Amino acid sequence: MKKLIELFISIFKIGAFTFGGGYAMIPLIEEEIVNNKRWLSKEEFVDILIVAQSLPGALAVNTSIFLGYKISGILGALTALMAVILPSFFIILIIAIFFMQFRDNDYVNAAFKGITAAVPMLVLVGAISLSKGLSKNIRTILTITIALIALIFFNIHPVLVVVISGIYGAMFLREKVS
């Protein structure tokens, strides 16, 4: 029960104080779950992120469910799900109640501009952190380069890039089983 409470508090804090969605949460979740609590290894965390990104739904929700399940089974999954959803629910509820009173406030608008500017950096930190767990070989670098080119220059849908990369990885990048 103690671990479930710790899990709830950890995920709830991250959900309550992270703006910008799931990608902005990745470095914070990693720091808390992998580095501070040591509930998972870096490799397990990366595996969970890969699966969470490959499934439909919000990245933060998918990741939390998988983390909770890995840490404490079904109860852990449900605990982590509630922990990641409740902060957003309460924040949206409060904003909906009070936003009309503050929507023209210069300080509120400036705060949102500052938050908006910081979010891409959180996503970049998450990408850099995840890249540390990758094998540094020509195939991985080639896969990343082709995926970036497909996304940026050819405007190929990200889901298609993920599916094709997954198929490529399953066919050519898996480790040989003896």
Short mmCIF file of N, CA and C in Angstrom, two decimals:
data_model
loop_
_atom_site.label_atom_id
_atom_site.label_comp_id
_atom_site.label_asym_id
_atom_site.label_seq_id
_atom_site.Cartn_x
_atom_site.Cartn_y
_atom_site.Cartn_z
N MET A 1 0.82 -1.20 0.00
CA MET A 1 0.00 0.00 0.00
C MET A 1 0.87 1.27 0.00
N LYS A 2 2.00 1.20 0.75
CA LYS A 2 2.88 2.36 0.82
C LYS A 2 3.44 2.71 -0.58
N LYS A 3 3.79 1.67 -1.34
CA LYS A 3 4.34 1.90 -2.67
C LYS A 3 3.29 2.53 -3.59
N LEU A 4 2.01 2.12 -3.44
CA LEU A 4 0.94 2.70 -4.25
C LEU A 4 0.75 4.18 -3.92
N ILE A 5 0.85 4.52 -2.65
CA ILE A 5 0.72 5.93 -2.24
C ILE A 5 1.89 6.73 -2.79
N GLU A 6 3.10 6.19 -2.69
CA GLU A 6 4.28 6.87 -3.24
C GLU A 6 4.15 7.05 -4.75
N LEU A 7 3.66 6.01 -5.42
CA LEU A 7 3.45 6.07 -6.87
C LEU A 7 2.46 7.17 -7.21
N PHE A 8 1.34 7.20 -6.49
CA PHE A 8 0.31 8.21 -6.74
C PHE A 8 0.89 9.61 -6.55
N ILE A 9 1.57 9.84 -5.44
CA ILE A 9 2.12 11.17 -5.16
C ILE A 9 3.15 11.57 -6.22
N SER A 10 4.01 10.65 -6.61
CA SER A 10 5.04 10.95 -7.62
C SER A 10 4.42 11.35 -8.95
N ILE A 11 3.49 10.55 -9.43
CA ILE A 11 2.86 10.84 -10.73
C ILE A 11 1.97 12.07 -10.64
N PHE A 12 1.26 12.22 -9.53
CA PHE A 12 0.38 13.38 -9.35
C PHE A 12 1.18 14.68 -9.40
N LYS A 13 2.33 14.72 -8.69
CA LYS A 13 3.18 15.92 -8.70
C LYS A 13 3.63 16.26 -10.11
N ILE A 14 4.04 15.25 -10.84
CA ILE A 14 4.51 15.48 -12.21
C ILE A 14 3.36 16.00 -13.06
N GLY A 15 2.19 15.38 -12.94
CA GLY A 15 1.03 15.81 -13.70
C GLY A 15 0.57 17.21 -13.34
N ALA A 16 0.72 17.58 -12.08
CA ALA A 16 0.25 18.89 -11.63
C ALA A 16 1.18 20.03 -12.04
N PHE A 17 2.45 19.74 -12.21
CA PHE A 17 3.41 20.83 -12.44
C PHE A 17 4.12 20.77 -13.78
N THR A 18 3.60 19.97 -14.70
CA THR A 18 4.20 19.89 -16.02
C THR A 18 3.21 20.41 -17.05
N PHE A 19 3.62 21.42 -17.78
CA PHE A 19 2.81 21.95 -18.86
C PHE A 19 3.41 21.46 -20.17
N GLY A 20 2.55 21.20 -21.15
CA GLY A 20 3.05 20.84 -22.47
C GLY A 20 2.80 19.39 -22.85
N GLY A 21 2.13 18.64 -22.02
CA GLY A 21 1.76 17.27 -22.40
C GLY A 21 2.81 16.23 -22.08
N GLY A 22 2.59 15.05 -22.65
CA GLY A 22 3.39 13.88 -22.33
C GLY A 22 4.87 14.03 -22.61
N TYR A 23 5.23 14.63 -23.73
CA TYR A 23 6.65 14.74 -24.07
C TYR A 23 7.39 15.63 -23.08
N ALA A 24 6.72 16.65 -22.59
CA ALA A 24 7.35 17.52 -21.59
C ALA A 24 7.49 16.80 -20.25
N MET A 25 6.67 15.77 -20.02
CA MET A 25 6.71 15.02 -18.76
C MET A 25 7.83 13.98 -18.73
N ILE A 26 8.29 13.55 -19.89
CA ILE A 26 9.24 12.44 -19.95
C ILE A 26 10.47 12.64 -19.07
N PRO A 27 11.18 13.78 -19.16
CA PRO A 27 12.36 13.91 -18.31
C PRO A 27 12.02 13.92 -16.81
N LEU A 28 10.86 14.46 -16.47
CA LEU A 28 10.47 14.50 -15.06
C LEU A 28 10.09 13.11 -14.55
N ILE A 29 9.37 12.35 -15.36
CA ILE A 29 9.01 10.99 -14.99
C ILE A 29 10.27 10.15 -14.85
N GLU A 30 11.17 10.29 -15.81
CA GLU A 30 12.42 9.53 -15.75
C GLU A 30 13.21 9.86 -14.49
N GLU A 31 13.32 11.14 -14.19
CA GLU A 31 14.07 11.55 -13.00
C GLU A 31 13.46 10.95 -11.73
N GLU A 32 12.14 11.01 -11.63
CA GLU A 32 11.46 10.52 -10.42
C GLU A 32 11.46 9.00 -10.32
N ILE A 33 11.04 8.33 -11.40
CA ILE A 33 10.82 6.88 -11.36
C ILE A 33 12.12 6.09 -11.51
N VAL A 34 13.00 6.54 -12.39
CA VAL A 34 14.25 5.80 -12.66
C VAL A 34 15.36 6.24 -11.72
N ASN A 35 15.61 7.54 -11.63
CA ASN A 35 16.77 8.03 -10.88
C ASN A 35 16.51 8.15 -9.37
N ASN A 36 15.37 8.75 -8.99
CA ASN A 36 15.12 8.95 -7.56
C ASN A 36 14.59 7.70 -6.86
N LYS A 37 13.50 7.15 -7.38
CA LYS A 37 12.86 6.00 -6.72
C LYS A 37 13.53 4.68 -7.08
N ARG A 38 14.17 4.64 -8.25
CA ARG A 38 14.83 3.42 -8.74
C ARG A 38 13.87 2.24 -8.86
N TRP A 39 12.63 2.54 -9.26
CA TRP A 39 11.64 1.49 -9.45
C TRP A 39 11.84 0.76 -10.77
N LEU A 40 12.45 1.45 -11.73
CA LEU A 40 12.70 0.86 -13.04
C LEU A 40 14.12 1.21 -13.49
N SER A 41 14.65 0.39 -14.38
CA SER A 41 15.94 0.73 -15.00
C SER A 41 15.68 1.66 -16.18
N LYS A 42 16.73 2.29 -16.64
CA LYS A 42 16.63 3.18 -17.80
C LYS A 42 16.09 2.40 -19.01
N GLU A 43 16.54 1.16 -19.19
CA GLU A 43 16.12 0.35 -20.32
C GLU A 43 14.62 0.02 -20.23
N GLU A 44 14.15 -0.33 -19.04
CA GLU A 44 12.72 -0.61 -18.85
C GLU A 44 11.89 0.63 -19.14
N PHE A 45 12.38 1.78 -18.69
CA PHE A 45 11.67 3.04 -18.92
C PHE A 45 11.57 3.34 -20.42
N VAL A 46 12.67 3.18 -21.14
CA VAL A 46 12.68 3.43 -22.58
C VAL A 46 11.73 2.46 -23.28
N ASP A 47 11.73 1.19 -22.88
CA ASP A 47 10.81 0.21 -23.47
C ASP A 47 9.36 0.62 -23.25
N ILE A 48 9.04 1.07 -22.05
CA ILE A 48 7.68 1.51 -21.74
C ILE A 48 7.31 2.71 -22.61
N LEU A 49 8.22 3.65 -22.77
CA LEU A 49 7.95 4.82 -23.61
C LEU A 49 7.69 4.43 -25.06
N ILE A 50 8.46 3.49 -25.55
CA ILE A 50 8.29 3.04 -26.94
C ILE A 50 6.90 2.44 -27.13
N VAL A 51 6.50 1.59 -26.22
CA VAL A 51 5.17 0.98 -26.33
C VAL A 51 4.09 2.05 -26.17
N ALA A 52 4.25 2.95 -25.19
CA ALA A 52 3.25 3.99 -24.94
C ALA A 52 3.09 4.91 -26.15
N GLN A 53 4.18 5.22 -26.83
CA GLN A 53 4.11 6.08 -28.01
C GLN A 53 3.48 5.37 -29.19
N SER A 54 3.57 4.06 -29.21
CA SER A 54 3.07 3.29 -30.34
C SER A 54 1.56 3.05 -30.26
N LEU A 55 0.97 3.28 -29.12
CA LEU A 55 -0.45 3.03 -28.93
C LEU A 55 -1.25 4.32 -29.04
N PRO A 56 -2.51 4.21 -29.44
CA PRO A 56 -3.34 5.41 -29.48
C PRO A 56 -3.60 5.94 -28.07
N GLY A 57 -3.80 7.23 -27.98
CA GLY A 57 -4.08 7.85 -26.69
C GLY A 57 -2.98 8.79 -26.28
N ALA A 58 -3.21 9.46 -25.19
CA ALA A 58 -2.26 10.44 -24.68
C ALA A 58 -1.00 9.75 -24.15
N LEU A 59 0.14 10.27 -24.51
CA LEU A 59 1.41 9.68 -24.09
C LEU A 59 1.53 9.61 -22.58
N ALA A 60 1.15 10.68 -21.89
CA ALA A 60 1.27 10.70 -20.43
C ALA A 60 0.40 9.62 -19.79
N VAL A 61 -0.80 9.45 -20.30
CA VAL A 61 -1.72 8.44 -19.76
C VAL A 61 -1.18 7.05 -20.04
N ASN A 62 -0.80 6.77 -21.28
CA ASN A 62 -0.28 5.46 -21.64
C ASN A 62 0.97 5.11 -20.83
N THR A 63 1.88 6.08 -20.74
CA THR A 63 3.13 5.85 -20.01
C THR A 63 2.84 5.57 -18.54
N SER A 64 1.97 6.36 -17.94
CA SER A 64 1.64 6.17 -16.53
C SER A 64 1.03 4.81 -16.28
N ILE A 65 0.13 4.38 -17.14
CA ILE A 65 -0.49 3.07 -16.97
C ILE A 65 0.56 1.97 -17.01
N PHE A 66 1.45 2.02 -18.01
CA PHE A 66 2.49 0.99 -18.12
C PHE A 66 3.46 1.04 -16.95
N LEU A 67 3.85 2.25 -16.53
CA LEU A 67 4.74 2.38 -15.38
C LEU A 67 4.09 1.79 -14.13
N GLY A 68 2.84 2.19 -13.89
CA GLY A 68 2.13 1.68 -12.72
C GLY A 68 2.01 0.17 -12.73
N TYR A 69 1.72 -0.38 -13.90
CA TYR A 69 1.59 -1.83 -14.01
C TYR A 69 2.93 -2.52 -13.73
N LYS A 70 3.99 -1.98 -14.30
CA LYS A 70 5.32 -2.56 -14.10
C LYS A 70 5.74 -2.49 -12.63
N ILE A 71 5.36 -1.42 -11.96
CA ILE A 71 5.77 -1.21 -10.57
C ILE A 71 4.89 -2.00 -9.59
N SER A 72 3.56 -2.00 -9.80
CA SER A 72 2.66 -2.62 -8.81
C SER A 72 1.47 -3.34 -9.42
N GLY A 73 1.58 -3.83 -10.63
CA GLY A 73 0.50 -4.61 -11.22
C GLY A 73 -0.73 -3.78 -11.56
N ILE A 74 -1.89 -4.43 -11.56
CA ILE A 74 -3.14 -3.77 -11.95
C ILE A 74 -3.45 -2.58 -11.04
N LEU A 75 -3.29 -2.75 -9.73
CA LEU A 75 -3.55 -1.63 -8.81
C LEU A 75 -2.59 -0.47 -9.08
N GLY A 76 -1.37 -0.78 -9.42
CA GLY A 76 -0.41 0.26 -9.77
C GLY A 76 -0.82 1.00 -11.04
N ALA A 77 -1.32 0.26 -12.02
CA ALA A 77 -1.77 0.88 -13.27
C ALA A 77 -2.94 1.82 -13.00
N LEU A 78 -3.90 1.37 -12.21
CA LEU A 78 -5.07 2.21 -11.89
C LEU A 78 -4.66 3.42 -11.05
N THR A 79 -3.75 3.21 -10.12
CA THR A 79 -3.26 4.31 -9.28
C THR A 79 -2.55 5.36 -10.13
N ALA A 80 -1.67 4.92 -11.01
CA ALA A 80 -0.93 5.85 -11.86
C ALA A 80 -1.87 6.57 -12.83
N LEU A 81 -2.86 5.86 -13.34
CA LEU A 81 -3.84 6.47 -14.24
C LEU A 81 -4.57 7.61 -13.53
N MET A 82 -5.07 7.35 -12.33
CA MET A 82 -5.77 8.40 -11.58
C MET A 82 -4.83 9.56 -11.25
N ALA A 83 -3.60 9.23 -10.91
CA ALA A 83 -2.63 10.26 -10.54
C ALA A 83 -2.31 11.18 -11.70
N VAL A 84 -2.27 10.66 -12.91
CA VAL A 84 -1.93 11.50 -14.06
C VAL A 84 -3.15 12.27 -14.58
N ILE A 85 -4.33 11.74 -14.38
CA ILE A 85 -5.55 12.39 -14.88
C ILE A 85 -6.06 13.49 -13.94
N LEU A 86 -6.03 13.23 -12.65
CA LEU A 86 -6.63 14.16 -11.69
C LEU A 86 -6.06 15.57 -11.72
N PRO A 87 -4.74 15.77 -11.80
CA PRO A 87 -4.26 17.16 -11.84
C PRO A 87 -4.83 17.95 -13.02
N SER A 88 -4.85 17.34 -14.19
CA SER A 88 -5.39 18.04 -15.36
C SER A 88 -6.87 18.32 -15.17
N PHE A 89 -7.58 17.36 -14.64
CA PHE A 89 -9.02 17.54 -14.40
C PHE A 89 -9.26 18.74 -13.48
N PHE A 90 -8.53 18.79 -12.36
CA PHE A 90 -8.72 19.88 -11.41
C PHE A 90 -8.28 21.22 -11.99
N ILE A 91 -7.17 21.22 -12.70
CA ILE A 91 -6.68 22.47 -13.30
C ILE A 91 -7.68 23.00 -14.32
N ILE A 92 -8.19 22.13 -15.17
CA ILE A 92 -9.17 22.55 -16.18
C ILE A 92 -10.44 23.05 -15.50
N LEU A 93 -10.86 22.36 -14.46
CA LEU A 93 -12.06 22.77 -13.71
C LEU A 93 -11.87 24.16 -13.12
N ILE A 94 -10.73 24.40 -12.50
CA ILE A 94 -10.45 25.70 -11.90
C ILE A 94 -10.37 26.78 -12.97
N ILE A 95 -9.68 26.46 -14.07
CA ILE A 95 -9.58 27.44 -15.16
C ILE A 95 -10.95 27.77 -15.71
N ALA A 96 -11.77 26.74 -15.91
CA ALA A 96 -13.11 26.97 -16.45
C ALA A 96 -13.94 27.86 -15.53
N ILE A 97 -13.76 27.70 -14.24
CA ILE A 97 -14.53 28.49 -13.29
C ILE A 97 -14.04 29.94 -13.24
N PHE A 98 -12.71 30.13 -13.27
CA PHE A 98 -12.16 31.47 -13.04
C PHE A 98 -11.57 32.15 -14.27
N PHE A 99 -11.43 31.46 -15.39
CA PHE A 99 -10.70 32.03 -16.53
C PHE A 99 -11.32 33.31 -17.05
N MET A 100 -12.61 33.35 -17.13
CA MET A 100 -13.26 34.54 -17.69
C MET A 100 -12.88 35.81 -16.92
N GLN A 101 -12.62 35.65 -15.62
CA GLN A 101 -12.25 36.81 -14.81
C GLN A 101 -10.82 37.28 -15.08
N PHE A 102 -9.96 36.35 -15.55
CA PHE A 102 -8.54 36.67 -15.69
C PHE A 102 -8.03 36.66 -17.13
N ARG A 103 -8.89 36.40 -18.10
CA ARG A 103 -8.40 36.21 -19.47
C ARG A 103 -7.73 37.45 -20.06
N ASP A 104 -8.05 38.61 -19.57
CA ASP A 104 -7.45 39.84 -20.09
C ASP A 104 -6.36 40.39 -19.17
N ASN A 105 -5.98 39.64 -18.16
CA ASN A 105 -4.97 40.07 -17.22
C ASN A 105 -3.58 39.94 -17.86
N ASP A 106 -2.82 41.02 -17.87
CA ASP A 106 -1.49 41.02 -18.50
C ASP A 106 -0.53 40.04 -17.83
N TYR A 107 -0.60 39.90 -16.52
CA TYR A 107 0.28 38.97 -15.81
C TYR A 107 -0.02 37.52 -16.16
N VAL A 108 -1.29 37.20 -16.26
CA VAL A 108 -1.69 35.83 -16.63
C VAL A 108 -1.23 35.54 -18.05
N ASN A 109 -1.45 36.47 -18.96
CA ASN A 109 -1.01 36.28 -20.35
C ASN A 109 0.50 36.14 -20.45
N ALA A 110 1.23 36.94 -19.67
CA ALA A 110 2.69 36.85 -19.67
C ALA A 110 3.15 35.51 -19.11
N ALA A 111 2.48 35.03 -18.06
CA ALA A 111 2.84 33.73 -17.48
C ALA A 111 2.64 32.61 -18.51
N PHE A 112 1.53 32.64 -19.23
CA PHE A 112 1.28 31.62 -20.25
C PHE A 112 2.30 31.70 -21.38
N LYS A 113 2.73 32.91 -21.74
CA LYS A 113 3.76 33.04 -22.77
C LYS A 113 5.08 32.44 -22.29
N GLY A 114 5.42 32.66 -21.03
CA GLY A 114 6.64 32.07 -20.47
C GLY A 114 6.58 30.56 -20.43
N ILE A 115 5.44 30.03 -20.03
CA ILE A 115 5.26 28.57 -20.00
C ILE A 115 5.35 28.00 -21.41
N THR A 116 4.71 28.65 -22.35
CA THR A 116 4.73 28.20 -23.74
C THR A 116 6.15 28.18 -24.30
N ALA A 117 6.96 29.14 -23.91
CA ALA A 117 8.34 29.19 -24.38
C ALA A 117 9.20 28.08 -23.76
N ALA A 118 8.88 27.67 -22.55
CA ALA A 118 9.69 26.65 -21.86
C ALA A 118 9.36 25.24 -22.32
N VAL A 119 8.16 24.99 -22.79
CA VAL A 119 7.72 23.63 -23.13
C VAL A 119 8.60 22.98 -24.20
N PRO A 120 8.94 23.64 -25.30
CA PRO A 120 9.82 22.98 -26.28
C PRO A 120 11.16 22.54 -25.70
N MET A 121 11.67 23.29 -24.73
CA MET A 121 12.93 22.91 -24.11
C MET A 121 12.76 21.64 -23.27
N LEU A 122 11.62 21.49 -22.61
CA LEU A 122 11.36 20.26 -21.86
C LEU A 122 11.29 19.07 -22.81
N VAL A 123 10.66 19.27 -23.95
CA VAL A 123 10.58 18.19 -24.95
C VAL A 123 11.98 17.86 -25.45
N LEU A 124 12.81 18.87 -25.71
CA LEU A 124 14.18 18.64 -26.17
C LEU A 124 14.99 17.88 -25.12
N VAL A 125 14.85 18.24 -23.85
CA VAL A 125 15.55 17.53 -22.78
C VAL A 125 15.11 16.07 -22.76
N GLY A 126 13.81 15.82 -22.95
CA GLY A 126 13.31 14.45 -23.01
C GLY A 126 13.90 13.68 -24.17
N ALA A 127 13.99 14.31 -25.33
CA ALA A 127 14.56 13.65 -26.51
C ALA A 127 16.05 13.34 -26.29
N ILE A 128 16.77 14.27 -25.71
CA ILE A 128 18.20 14.04 -25.44
C ILE A 128 18.37 12.92 -24.43
N SER A 129 17.55 12.92 -23.40
CA SER A 129 17.63 11.88 -22.38
C SER A 129 17.33 10.50 -22.97
N LEU A 130 16.32 10.42 -23.82
CA LEU A 130 15.98 9.14 -24.45
C LEU A 130 17.07 8.69 -25.40
N SER A 131 17.71 9.63 -26.07
CA SER A 131 18.75 9.25 -27.03
C SER A 131 19.96 8.61 -26.34
N LYS A 132 20.15 8.88 -25.07
CA LYS A 132 21.28 8.30 -24.35
C LYS A 132 21.14 6.78 -24.23
N GLY A 133 19.90 6.28 -24.29
CA GLY A 133 19.68 4.85 -24.18
C GLY A 133 19.77 4.11 -25.51
N LEU A 134 19.95 4.84 -26.60
CA LEU A 134 20.04 4.22 -27.92
C LEU A 134 21.44 3.69 -28.20
N SER A 135 21.48 2.64 -29.00
CA SER A 135 22.76 2.15 -29.50
C SER A 135 23.30 3.18 -30.48
N LYS A 136 24.56 3.51 -30.34
CA LYS A 136 25.18 4.48 -31.24
C LYS A 136 25.85 3.73 -32.39
N ASN A 137 25.04 3.34 -33.36
CA ASN A 137 25.59 2.66 -34.53
C ASN A 137 24.99 3.26 -35.79
N ILE A 138 25.51 2.87 -36.92
CA ILE A 138 25.11 3.46 -38.19
C ILE A 138 23.63 3.20 -38.50
N ARG A 139 23.12 2.03 -38.14
CA ARG A 139 21.71 1.72 -38.41
C ARG A 139 20.77 2.62 -37.62
N THR A 140 21.08 2.82 -36.35
CA THR A 140 20.23 3.68 -35.52
C THR A 140 20.28 5.12 -36.01
N ILE A 141 21.47 5.61 -36.30
CA ILE A 141 21.61 6.99 -36.79
C ILE A 141 20.90 7.15 -38.13
N LEU A 142 21.01 6.15 -38.99
CA LEU A 142 20.32 6.19 -40.29
C LEU A 142 18.81 6.19 -40.10
N THR A 143 18.30 5.37 -39.18
CA THR A 143 16.87 5.32 -38.92
C THR A 143 16.37 6.68 -38.43
N ILE A 144 17.09 7.28 -37.49
CA ILE A 144 16.71 8.60 -36.97
C ILE A 144 16.72 9.64 -38.08
N THR A 145 17.76 9.63 -38.88
CA THR A 145 17.89 10.61 -39.96
C THR A 145 16.75 10.47 -40.98
N ILE A 146 16.47 9.26 -41.40
CA ILE A 146 15.39 9.03 -42.37
C ILE A 146 14.04 9.43 -41.77
N ALA A 147 13.82 9.10 -40.50
CA ALA A 147 12.56 9.47 -39.85
C ALA A 147 12.41 10.99 -39.79
N LEU A 148 13.48 11.70 -39.43
CA LEU A 148 13.43 13.17 -39.39
C LEU A 148 13.15 13.76 -40.77
N ILE A 149 13.83 13.24 -41.77
CA ILE A 149 13.61 13.74 -43.13
C ILE A 149 12.17 13.49 -43.56
N ALA A 150 11.66 12.30 -43.27
CA ALA A 150 10.27 11.96 -43.63
C ALA A 150 9.29 12.91 -42.94
N LEU A 151 9.54 13.21 -41.68
CA LEU A 151 8.64 14.08 -40.93
C LEU A 151 8.73 15.54 -41.35
N ILE A 152 9.96 16.04 -41.47
CA ILE A 152 10.15 17.47 -41.70
C ILE A 152 9.99 17.87 -43.17
N PHE A 153 10.64 17.14 -44.07
CA PHE A 153 10.67 17.57 -45.46
C PHE A 153 9.55 16.98 -46.32
N PHE A 154 9.12 15.77 -45.98
CA PHE A 154 8.09 15.13 -46.79
C PHE A 154 6.72 15.13 -46.11
N ASN A 155 6.67 15.70 -44.90
CA ASN A 155 5.42 15.85 -44.17
C ASN A 155 4.64 14.53 -44.05
N ILE A 156 5.36 13.44 -43.86
CA ILE A 156 4.72 12.13 -43.68
C ILE A 156 4.16 12.07 -42.26
N HIS A 157 2.98 11.52 -42.14
CA HIS A 157 2.30 11.47 -40.84
C HIS A 157 3.16 10.72 -39.82
N PRO A 158 3.29 11.25 -38.59
CA PRO A 158 4.12 10.60 -37.57
C PRO A 158 3.75 9.15 -37.28
N VAL A 159 2.47 8.83 -37.33
CA VAL A 159 2.05 7.45 -37.07
C VAL A 159 2.65 6.52 -38.12
N LEU A 160 2.63 6.94 -39.37
CA LEU A 160 3.21 6.13 -40.43
C LEU A 160 4.72 5.96 -40.24
N VAL A 161 5.39 7.02 -39.82
CA VAL A 161 6.83 6.95 -39.56
C VAL A 161 7.11 5.97 -38.41
N VAL A 162 6.30 6.01 -37.36
CA VAL A 162 6.48 5.11 -36.23
C VAL A 162 6.24 3.66 -36.65
N VAL A 163 5.18 3.42 -37.41
CA VAL A 163 4.86 2.05 -37.85
C VAL A 163 5.98 1.50 -38.74
N ILE A 164 6.41 2.28 -39.71
CA ILE A 164 7.47 1.84 -40.62
C ILE A 164 8.77 1.62 -39.84
N SER A 165 9.09 2.53 -38.91
CA SER A 165 10.30 2.36 -38.10
C SER A 165 10.21 1.11 -37.24
N GLY A 166 9.03 0.84 -36.70
CA GLY A 166 8.83 -0.37 -35.90
C GLY A 166 9.02 -1.64 -36.72
N ILE A 167 8.46 -1.65 -37.92
CA ILE A 167 8.63 -2.81 -38.81
C ILE A 167 10.10 -2.99 -39.17
N TYR A 168 10.76 -1.88 -39.52
CA TYR A 168 12.18 -1.94 -39.85
C TYR A 168 12.98 -2.47 -38.67
N GLY A 169 12.70 -1.94 -37.47
CA GLY A 169 13.42 -2.39 -36.28
C GLY A 169 13.20 -3.87 -35.99
N ALA A 170 11.96 -4.32 -36.14
CA ALA A 170 11.65 -5.74 -35.89
C ALA A 170 12.37 -6.65 -36.88
N MET A 171 12.51 -6.16 -38.10
CA MET A 171 13.14 -6.98 -39.13
C MET A 171 14.66 -6.94 -39.09
N PHE A 172 15.23 -5.75 -38.83
CA PHE A 172 16.67 -5.59 -39.03
C PHE A 172 17.47 -5.21 -37.78
N LEU A 173 16.82 -4.73 -36.74
CA LEU A 173 17.58 -4.21 -35.59
C LEU A 173 17.45 -5.07 -34.33
N ARG A 174 16.69 -6.13 -34.39
CA ARG A 174 16.54 -6.94 -33.19
C ARG A 174 17.79 -7.77 -32.96
N GLU A 175 17.99 -8.07 -31.69
CA GLU A 175 19.16 -8.87 -31.33
C GLU A 175 18.86 -10.33 -31.64
N LYS A 176 19.88 -11.03 -32.06
CA LYS A 176 19.72 -12.45 -32.40
C LYS A 176 19.49 -13.25 -31.13
N VAL A 177 18.48 -14.12 -31.16
CA VAL A 177 18.18 -14.99 -30.03
C VAL A 177 18.87 -16.32 -30.25
N SER A 178 19.64 -16.79 -29.26
CA SER A 178 20.37 -18.04 -29.47
C SER A 178 19.65 -19.21 -28.89
#
